[in-house]
mmCIF file of C-alpha atoms and ligand atoms in Angstrom:
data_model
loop_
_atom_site.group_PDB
_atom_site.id
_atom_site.type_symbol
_atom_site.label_atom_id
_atom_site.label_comp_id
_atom_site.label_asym_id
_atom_site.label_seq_id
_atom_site.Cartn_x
_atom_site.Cartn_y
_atom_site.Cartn_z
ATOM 1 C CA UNK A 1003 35.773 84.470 92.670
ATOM 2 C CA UNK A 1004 32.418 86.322 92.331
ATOM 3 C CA UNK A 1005 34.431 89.480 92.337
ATOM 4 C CA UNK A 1006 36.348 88.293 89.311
ATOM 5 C CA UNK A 1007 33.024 87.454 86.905
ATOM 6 C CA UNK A 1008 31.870 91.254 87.446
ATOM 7 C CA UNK A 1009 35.360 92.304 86.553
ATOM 8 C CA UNK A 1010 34.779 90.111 83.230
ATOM 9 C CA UNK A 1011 31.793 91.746 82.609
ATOM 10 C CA UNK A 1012 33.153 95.517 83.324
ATOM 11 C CA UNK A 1013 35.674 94.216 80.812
ATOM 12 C CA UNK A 1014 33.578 92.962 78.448
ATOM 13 C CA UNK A 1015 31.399 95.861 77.984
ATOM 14 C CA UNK A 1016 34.218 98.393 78.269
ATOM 15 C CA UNK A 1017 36.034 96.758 74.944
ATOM 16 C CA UNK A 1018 32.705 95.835 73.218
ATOM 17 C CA UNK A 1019 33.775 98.733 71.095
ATOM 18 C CA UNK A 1020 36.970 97.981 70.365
ATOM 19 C CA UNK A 1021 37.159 95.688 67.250
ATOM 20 C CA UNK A 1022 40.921 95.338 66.093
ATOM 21 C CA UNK A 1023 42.138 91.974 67.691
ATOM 22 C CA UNK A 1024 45.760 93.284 68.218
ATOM 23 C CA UNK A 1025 43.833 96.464 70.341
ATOM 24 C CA UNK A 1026 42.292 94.005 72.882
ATOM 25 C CA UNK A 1027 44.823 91.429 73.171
ATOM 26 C CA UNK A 1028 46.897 94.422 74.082
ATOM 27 C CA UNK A 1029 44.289 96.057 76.054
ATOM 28 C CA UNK A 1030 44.038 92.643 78.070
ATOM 29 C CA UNK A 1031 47.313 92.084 79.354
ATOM 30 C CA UNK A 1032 47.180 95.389 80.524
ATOM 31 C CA UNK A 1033 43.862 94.990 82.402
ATOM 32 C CA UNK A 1034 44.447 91.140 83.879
ATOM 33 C CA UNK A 1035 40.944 90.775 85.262
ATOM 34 C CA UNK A 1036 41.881 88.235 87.995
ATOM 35 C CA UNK A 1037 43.565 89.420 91.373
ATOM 36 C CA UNK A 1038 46.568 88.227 92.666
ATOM 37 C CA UNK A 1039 44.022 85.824 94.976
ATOM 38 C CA UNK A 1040 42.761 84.347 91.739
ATOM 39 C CA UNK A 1041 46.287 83.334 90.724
ATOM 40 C CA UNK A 1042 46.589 81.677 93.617
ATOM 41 C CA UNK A 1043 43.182 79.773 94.041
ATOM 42 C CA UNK A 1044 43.660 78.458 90.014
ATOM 43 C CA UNK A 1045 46.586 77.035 90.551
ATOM 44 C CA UNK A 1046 45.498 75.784 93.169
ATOM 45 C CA UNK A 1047 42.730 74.093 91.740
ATOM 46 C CA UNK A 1048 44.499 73.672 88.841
ATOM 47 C CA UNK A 1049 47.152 71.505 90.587
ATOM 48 C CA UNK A 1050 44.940 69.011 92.065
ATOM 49 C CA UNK A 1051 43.084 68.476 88.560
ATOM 50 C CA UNK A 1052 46.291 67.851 87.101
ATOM 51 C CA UNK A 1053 46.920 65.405 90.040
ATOM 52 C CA UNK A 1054 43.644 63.712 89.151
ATOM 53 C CA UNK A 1055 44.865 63.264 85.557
ATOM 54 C CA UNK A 1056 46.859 60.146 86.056
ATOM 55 C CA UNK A 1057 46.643 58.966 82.779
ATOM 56 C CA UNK A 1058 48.712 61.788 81.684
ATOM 57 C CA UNK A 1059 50.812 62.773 84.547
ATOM 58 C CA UNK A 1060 52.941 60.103 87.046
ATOM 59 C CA UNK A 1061 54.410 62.605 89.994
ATOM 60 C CA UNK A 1062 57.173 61.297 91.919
ATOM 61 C CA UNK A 1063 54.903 59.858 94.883
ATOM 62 C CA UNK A 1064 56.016 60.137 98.560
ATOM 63 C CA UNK A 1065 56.623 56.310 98.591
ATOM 64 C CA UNK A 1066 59.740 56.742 95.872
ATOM 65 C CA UNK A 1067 62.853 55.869 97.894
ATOM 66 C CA UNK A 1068 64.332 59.323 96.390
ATOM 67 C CA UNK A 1069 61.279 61.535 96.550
ATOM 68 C CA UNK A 1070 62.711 63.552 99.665
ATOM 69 C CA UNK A 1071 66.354 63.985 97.938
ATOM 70 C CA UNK A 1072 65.067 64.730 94.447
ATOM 71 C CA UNK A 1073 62.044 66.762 95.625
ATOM 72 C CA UNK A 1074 64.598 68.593 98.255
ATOM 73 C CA UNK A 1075 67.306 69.230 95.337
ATOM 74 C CA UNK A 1076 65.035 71.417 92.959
ATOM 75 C CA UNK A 1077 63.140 72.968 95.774
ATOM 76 C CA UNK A 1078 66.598 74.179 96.794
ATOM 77 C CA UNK A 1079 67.026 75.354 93.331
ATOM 78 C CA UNK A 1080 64.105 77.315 93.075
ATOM 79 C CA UNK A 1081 64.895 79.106 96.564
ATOM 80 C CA UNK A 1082 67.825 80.438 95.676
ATOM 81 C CA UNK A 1083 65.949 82.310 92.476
ATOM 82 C CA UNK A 1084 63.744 83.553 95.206
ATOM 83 C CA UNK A 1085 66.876 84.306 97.194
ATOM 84 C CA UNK A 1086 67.670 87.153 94.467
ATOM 85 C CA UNK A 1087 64.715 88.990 96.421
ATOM 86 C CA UNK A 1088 63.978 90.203 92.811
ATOM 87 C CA UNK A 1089 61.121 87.975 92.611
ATOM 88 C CA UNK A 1090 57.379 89.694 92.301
ATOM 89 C CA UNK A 1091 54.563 88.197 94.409
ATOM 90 C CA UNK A 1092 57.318 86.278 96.367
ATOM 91 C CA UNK A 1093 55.204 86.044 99.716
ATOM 92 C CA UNK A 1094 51.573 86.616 97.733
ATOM 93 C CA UNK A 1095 51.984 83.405 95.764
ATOM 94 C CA UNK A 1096 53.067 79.406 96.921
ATOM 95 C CA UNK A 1097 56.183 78.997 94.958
ATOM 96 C CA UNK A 1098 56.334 75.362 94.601
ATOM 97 C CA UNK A 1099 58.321 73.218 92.641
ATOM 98 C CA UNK A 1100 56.788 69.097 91.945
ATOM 99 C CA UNK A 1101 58.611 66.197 89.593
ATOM 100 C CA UNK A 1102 56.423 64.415 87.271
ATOM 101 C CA UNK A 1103 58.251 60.969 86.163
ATOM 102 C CA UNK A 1104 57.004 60.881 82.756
ATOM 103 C CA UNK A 1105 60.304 61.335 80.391
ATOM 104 C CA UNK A 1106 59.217 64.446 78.848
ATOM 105 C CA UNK A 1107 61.786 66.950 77.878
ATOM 106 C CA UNK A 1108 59.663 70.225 79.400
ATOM 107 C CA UNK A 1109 58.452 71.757 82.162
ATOM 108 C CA UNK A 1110 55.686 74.125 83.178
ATOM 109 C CA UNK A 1111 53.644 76.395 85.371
ATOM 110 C CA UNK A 1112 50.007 77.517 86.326
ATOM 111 C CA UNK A 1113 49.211 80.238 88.287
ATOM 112 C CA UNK A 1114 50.233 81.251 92.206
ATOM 113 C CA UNK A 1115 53.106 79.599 92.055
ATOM 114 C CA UNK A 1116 52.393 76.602 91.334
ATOM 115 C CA UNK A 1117 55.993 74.617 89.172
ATOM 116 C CA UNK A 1118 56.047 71.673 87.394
ATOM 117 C CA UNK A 1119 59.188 69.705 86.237
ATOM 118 C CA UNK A 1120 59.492 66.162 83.969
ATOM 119 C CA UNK A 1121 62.093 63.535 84.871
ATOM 120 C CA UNK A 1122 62.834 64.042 80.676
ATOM 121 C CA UNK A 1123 64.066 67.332 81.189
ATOM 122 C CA UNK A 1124 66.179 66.976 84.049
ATOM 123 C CA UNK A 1125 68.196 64.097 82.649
ATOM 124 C CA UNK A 1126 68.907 66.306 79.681
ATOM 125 C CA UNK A 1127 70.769 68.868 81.254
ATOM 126 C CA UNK A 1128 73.864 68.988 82.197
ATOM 127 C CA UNK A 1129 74.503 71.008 85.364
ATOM 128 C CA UNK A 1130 72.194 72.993 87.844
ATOM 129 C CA UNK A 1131 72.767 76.058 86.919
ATOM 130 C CA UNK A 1132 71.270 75.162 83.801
ATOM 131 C CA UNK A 1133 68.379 73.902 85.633
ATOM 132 C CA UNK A 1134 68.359 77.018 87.508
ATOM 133 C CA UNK A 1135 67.617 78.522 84.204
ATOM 134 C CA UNK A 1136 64.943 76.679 83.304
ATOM 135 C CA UNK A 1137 63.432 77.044 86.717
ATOM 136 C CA UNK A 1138 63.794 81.144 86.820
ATOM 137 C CA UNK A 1139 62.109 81.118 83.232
ATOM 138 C CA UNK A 1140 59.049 78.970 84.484
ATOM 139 C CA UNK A 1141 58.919 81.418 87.666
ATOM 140 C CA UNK A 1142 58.860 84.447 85.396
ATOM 141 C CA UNK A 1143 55.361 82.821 83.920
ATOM 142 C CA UNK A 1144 54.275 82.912 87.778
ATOM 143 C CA UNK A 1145 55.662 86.273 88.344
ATOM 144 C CA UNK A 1146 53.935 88.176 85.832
ATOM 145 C CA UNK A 1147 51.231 86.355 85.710
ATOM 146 C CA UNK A 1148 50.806 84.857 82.475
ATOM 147 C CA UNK A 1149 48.042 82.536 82.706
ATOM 148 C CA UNK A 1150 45.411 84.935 83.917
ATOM 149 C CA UNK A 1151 46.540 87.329 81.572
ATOM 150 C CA UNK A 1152 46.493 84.734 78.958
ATOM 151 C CA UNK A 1153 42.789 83.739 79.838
ATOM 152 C CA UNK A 1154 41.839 87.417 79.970
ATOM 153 C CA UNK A 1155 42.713 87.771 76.776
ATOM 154 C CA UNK A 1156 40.922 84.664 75.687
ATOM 155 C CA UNK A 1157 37.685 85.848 77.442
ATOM 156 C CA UNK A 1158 37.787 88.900 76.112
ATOM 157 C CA UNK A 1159 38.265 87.426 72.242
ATOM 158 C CA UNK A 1160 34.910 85.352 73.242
ATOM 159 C CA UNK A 1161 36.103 82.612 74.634
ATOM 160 C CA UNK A 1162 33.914 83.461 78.190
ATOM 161 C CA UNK A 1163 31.593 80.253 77.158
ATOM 162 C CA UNK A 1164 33.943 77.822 76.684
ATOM 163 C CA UNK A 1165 36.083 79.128 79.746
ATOM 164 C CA UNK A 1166 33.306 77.329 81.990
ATOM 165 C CA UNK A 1167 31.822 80.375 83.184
ATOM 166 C CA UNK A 1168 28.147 80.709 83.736
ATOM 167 C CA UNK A 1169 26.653 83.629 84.636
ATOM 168 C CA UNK A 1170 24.011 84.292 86.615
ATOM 169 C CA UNK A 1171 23.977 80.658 87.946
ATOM 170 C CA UNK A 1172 23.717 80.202 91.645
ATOM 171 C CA UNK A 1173 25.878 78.052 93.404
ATOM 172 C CA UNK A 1174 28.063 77.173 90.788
ATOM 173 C CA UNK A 1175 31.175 78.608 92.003
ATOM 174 C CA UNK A 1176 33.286 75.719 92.206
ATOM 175 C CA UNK A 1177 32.125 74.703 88.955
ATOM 176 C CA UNK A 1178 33.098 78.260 87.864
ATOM 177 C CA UNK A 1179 36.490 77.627 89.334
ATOM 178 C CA UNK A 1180 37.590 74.148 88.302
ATOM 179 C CA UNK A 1181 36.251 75.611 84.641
ATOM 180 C CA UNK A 1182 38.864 77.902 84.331
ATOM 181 C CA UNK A 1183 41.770 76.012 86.560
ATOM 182 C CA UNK A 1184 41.212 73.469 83.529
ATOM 183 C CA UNK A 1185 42.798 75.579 81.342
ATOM 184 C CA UNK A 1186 45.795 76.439 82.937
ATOM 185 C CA UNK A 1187 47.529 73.460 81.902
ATOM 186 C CA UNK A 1188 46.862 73.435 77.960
ATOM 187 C CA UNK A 1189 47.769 77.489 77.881
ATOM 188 C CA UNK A 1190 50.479 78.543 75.469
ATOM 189 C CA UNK A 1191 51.896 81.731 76.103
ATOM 190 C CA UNK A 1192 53.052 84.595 73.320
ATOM 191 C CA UNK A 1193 56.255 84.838 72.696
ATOM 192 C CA UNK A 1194 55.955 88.171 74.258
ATOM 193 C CA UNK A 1195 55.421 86.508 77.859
ATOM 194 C CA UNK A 1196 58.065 83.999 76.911
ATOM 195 C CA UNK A 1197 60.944 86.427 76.481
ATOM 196 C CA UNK A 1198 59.314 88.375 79.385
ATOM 197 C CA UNK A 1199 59.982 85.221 81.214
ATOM 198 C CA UNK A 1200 63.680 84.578 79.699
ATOM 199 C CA UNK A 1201 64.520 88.054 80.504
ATOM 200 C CA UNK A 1202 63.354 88.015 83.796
ATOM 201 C CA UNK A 1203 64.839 84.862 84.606
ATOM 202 C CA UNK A 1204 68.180 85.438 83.205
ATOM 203 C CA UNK A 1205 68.164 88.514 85.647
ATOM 204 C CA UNK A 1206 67.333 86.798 88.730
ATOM 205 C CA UNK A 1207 69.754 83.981 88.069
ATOM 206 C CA UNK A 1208 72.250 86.783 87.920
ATOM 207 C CA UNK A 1209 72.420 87.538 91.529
ATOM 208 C CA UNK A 1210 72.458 84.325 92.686
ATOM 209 C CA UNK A 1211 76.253 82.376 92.915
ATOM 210 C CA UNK A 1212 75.138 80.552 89.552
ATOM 211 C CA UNK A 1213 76.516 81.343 85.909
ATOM 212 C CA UNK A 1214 73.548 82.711 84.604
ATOM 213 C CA UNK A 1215 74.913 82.334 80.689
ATOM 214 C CA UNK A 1216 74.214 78.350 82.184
ATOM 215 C CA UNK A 1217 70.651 79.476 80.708
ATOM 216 C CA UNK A 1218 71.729 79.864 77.320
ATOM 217 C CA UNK A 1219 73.429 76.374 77.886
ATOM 218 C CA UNK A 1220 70.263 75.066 78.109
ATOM 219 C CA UNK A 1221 68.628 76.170 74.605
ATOM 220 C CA UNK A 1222 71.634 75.000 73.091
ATOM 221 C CA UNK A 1223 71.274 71.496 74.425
ATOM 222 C CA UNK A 1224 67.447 72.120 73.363
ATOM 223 C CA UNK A 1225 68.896 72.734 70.110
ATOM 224 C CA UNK A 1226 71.510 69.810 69.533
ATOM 225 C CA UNK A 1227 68.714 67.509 70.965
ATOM 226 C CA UNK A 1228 66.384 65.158 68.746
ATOM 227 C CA UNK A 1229 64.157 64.862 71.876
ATOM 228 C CA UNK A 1230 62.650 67.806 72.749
ATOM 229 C CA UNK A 1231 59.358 68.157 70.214
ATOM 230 C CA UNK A 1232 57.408 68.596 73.296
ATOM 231 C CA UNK A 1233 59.256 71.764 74.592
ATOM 232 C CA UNK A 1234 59.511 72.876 70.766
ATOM 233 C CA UNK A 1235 55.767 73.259 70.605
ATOM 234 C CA UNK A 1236 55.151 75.162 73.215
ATOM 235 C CA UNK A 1237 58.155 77.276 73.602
ATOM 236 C CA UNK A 1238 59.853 79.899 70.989
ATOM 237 C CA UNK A 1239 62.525 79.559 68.891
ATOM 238 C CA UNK A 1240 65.852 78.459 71.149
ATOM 239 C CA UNK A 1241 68.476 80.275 68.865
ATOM 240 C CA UNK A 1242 66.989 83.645 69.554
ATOM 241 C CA UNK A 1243 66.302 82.855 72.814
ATOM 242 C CA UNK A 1244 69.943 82.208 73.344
ATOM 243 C CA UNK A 1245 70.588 85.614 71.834
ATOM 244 C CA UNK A 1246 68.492 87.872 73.903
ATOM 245 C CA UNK A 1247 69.367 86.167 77.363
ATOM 246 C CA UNK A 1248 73.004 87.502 76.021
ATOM 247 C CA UNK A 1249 71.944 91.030 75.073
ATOM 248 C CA UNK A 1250 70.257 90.770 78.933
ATOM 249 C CA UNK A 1251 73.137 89.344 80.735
ATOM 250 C CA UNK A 1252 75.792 91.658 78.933
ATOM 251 C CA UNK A 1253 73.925 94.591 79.728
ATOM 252 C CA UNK A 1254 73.569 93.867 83.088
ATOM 253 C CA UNK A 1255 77.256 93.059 83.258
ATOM 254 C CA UNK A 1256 76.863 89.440 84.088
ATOM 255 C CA UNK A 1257 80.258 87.633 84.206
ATOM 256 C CA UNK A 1258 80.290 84.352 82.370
ATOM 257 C CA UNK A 1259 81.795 82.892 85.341
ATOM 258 C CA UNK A 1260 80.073 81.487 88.718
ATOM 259 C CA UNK A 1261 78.719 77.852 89.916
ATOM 260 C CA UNK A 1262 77.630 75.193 87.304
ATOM 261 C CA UNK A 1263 77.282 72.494 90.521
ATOM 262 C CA UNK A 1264 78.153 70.047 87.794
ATOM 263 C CA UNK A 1265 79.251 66.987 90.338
ATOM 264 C CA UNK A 1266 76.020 67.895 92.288
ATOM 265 C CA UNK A 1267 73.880 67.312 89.381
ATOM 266 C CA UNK A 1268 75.427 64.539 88.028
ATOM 267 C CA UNK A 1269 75.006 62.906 91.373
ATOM 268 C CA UNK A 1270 71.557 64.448 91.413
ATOM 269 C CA UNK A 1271 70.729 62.737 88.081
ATOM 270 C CA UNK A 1272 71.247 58.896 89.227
ATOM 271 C CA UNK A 1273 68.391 59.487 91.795
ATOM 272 C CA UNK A 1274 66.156 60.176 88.462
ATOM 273 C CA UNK A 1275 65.114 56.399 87.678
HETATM 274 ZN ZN1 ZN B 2133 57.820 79.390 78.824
#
């Protein structure tokens, strides 16, 4: 991690100059001043702060008489995205998947792999290829690293203070690091990295057996839904999501056809109380 604060202050001095705000939010995703190691140490750290946080998030707990089947289903999920082999930093980062019980229609990521799912969500949808599609999207955040870019950007804007970092310090490096693994959970991503993520995902899900247009069934259930305010404010607009996945798919000559797993969900979904 000491590595990473010099690269924040190469940054900082080499865009000291540059005043236009668009310029250096566009210079910083560009110039992501963490390393692929960083990813994977914040989310790291960032995972067992969220752990910590009881008060806001339950996880299915190993006692549960359906953590192995439930925990085993969406793990199986996400391996088959990996299974495309078109995933970036697929051996670099620990692509995990974990099931918070709260009933919360979202889901989320950090950094390094590091996926989190609600129990709201997953009772919402109807089949797992949709599920599928909401797990490739949250893997595209992972993929192209959207939280450290996200916080470089932040840092650079002058938000270095209130990132936790202190500089020049000694022996504060795991201070340093639980600082900035705090944020990982409250970021909200541009809709630039969101459709990155979409596109990506919709992709992926192509060349697995699933029905990748399944991800467009998703946004539409987002959309029919009075219960999703909590993925509303932190995701984009569903109705042009659903048309750019399209434009993706059709282009790649996607066939709407392929698995749903409908039965296997529905089954799935009792084990969710
Ligand atoms: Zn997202």
């Amino acid at each position: 991690m000491k590595k990473f604060i010099t690269r924040v202050l190469i940054l900082l001095v080499a865009v000291a100059s540059v005043s236009s705000c668009k310029t250096v939010r566009k210079l910083a995703s560009n110039n992501n001043v963490y390393s692929v190691q960083d990813d994977v140490q914040l989310g790291k750290e960032a995972d067992a702060q969220i752990k910590a946080d009881t008060k806001n998030y339950t996880f299915l707990k190993s006692s549960d008489p359906n953590y192995r089947q439930v925990n085993a289903y969406v793990d199986k999920v996400m391996r088959k995205i990996l299974s495309a082999n078109a995933v970036p930093y697929e051996t670099e980062f620990n692509y995990n998947v974990q099931v918070l019980k709260n009933d919360v229609v979202n889901a989320f990521a950090t950094a390094g792999g590091y996926l989190y799912f609600y129990y709201g969500l997953m009772k919402m949808l109807d089949n797992e290829a949709q599920l599928a599609g909401v797990v490739a999207h949250e893997m595209g955040h992972i993929a192209f690293r959207h939280a450290t870019n996200e916080m470089t950007a932040q840092q650079i804007t002058g938000g270095l203070v209130s990132l936790g970092l202190k500089i020049g310090g000694a022996g504060e490096t795991a201070e340093q690091v639980a600082g900035l693994a705090y944020n990982l959970a409250f970021l909200k991503y541009g809709r630039d990295a969101e459709e990155e993520a979409d596109r990506n995902g919709a992709a992926w899900m192509a060349k697995t057996d699933y029905n990748p247009y399944e991800m467009q069934g998703f946004f539409k259930k987002i959309l029919d839904s009075d219960r999703s305010p909590e993925f509303l404010s932190t995701h984009p607009d569903p109705a042009n999501r659903i048309k750019y996945i399209g434009e993706v798919l059709k282009k790649m000559g996607a066939k709407n056809s392929g698995k749903t797993y409908t039965a296997e969900y529905q089954a799935f979904k009792k084990q969710l109380y």
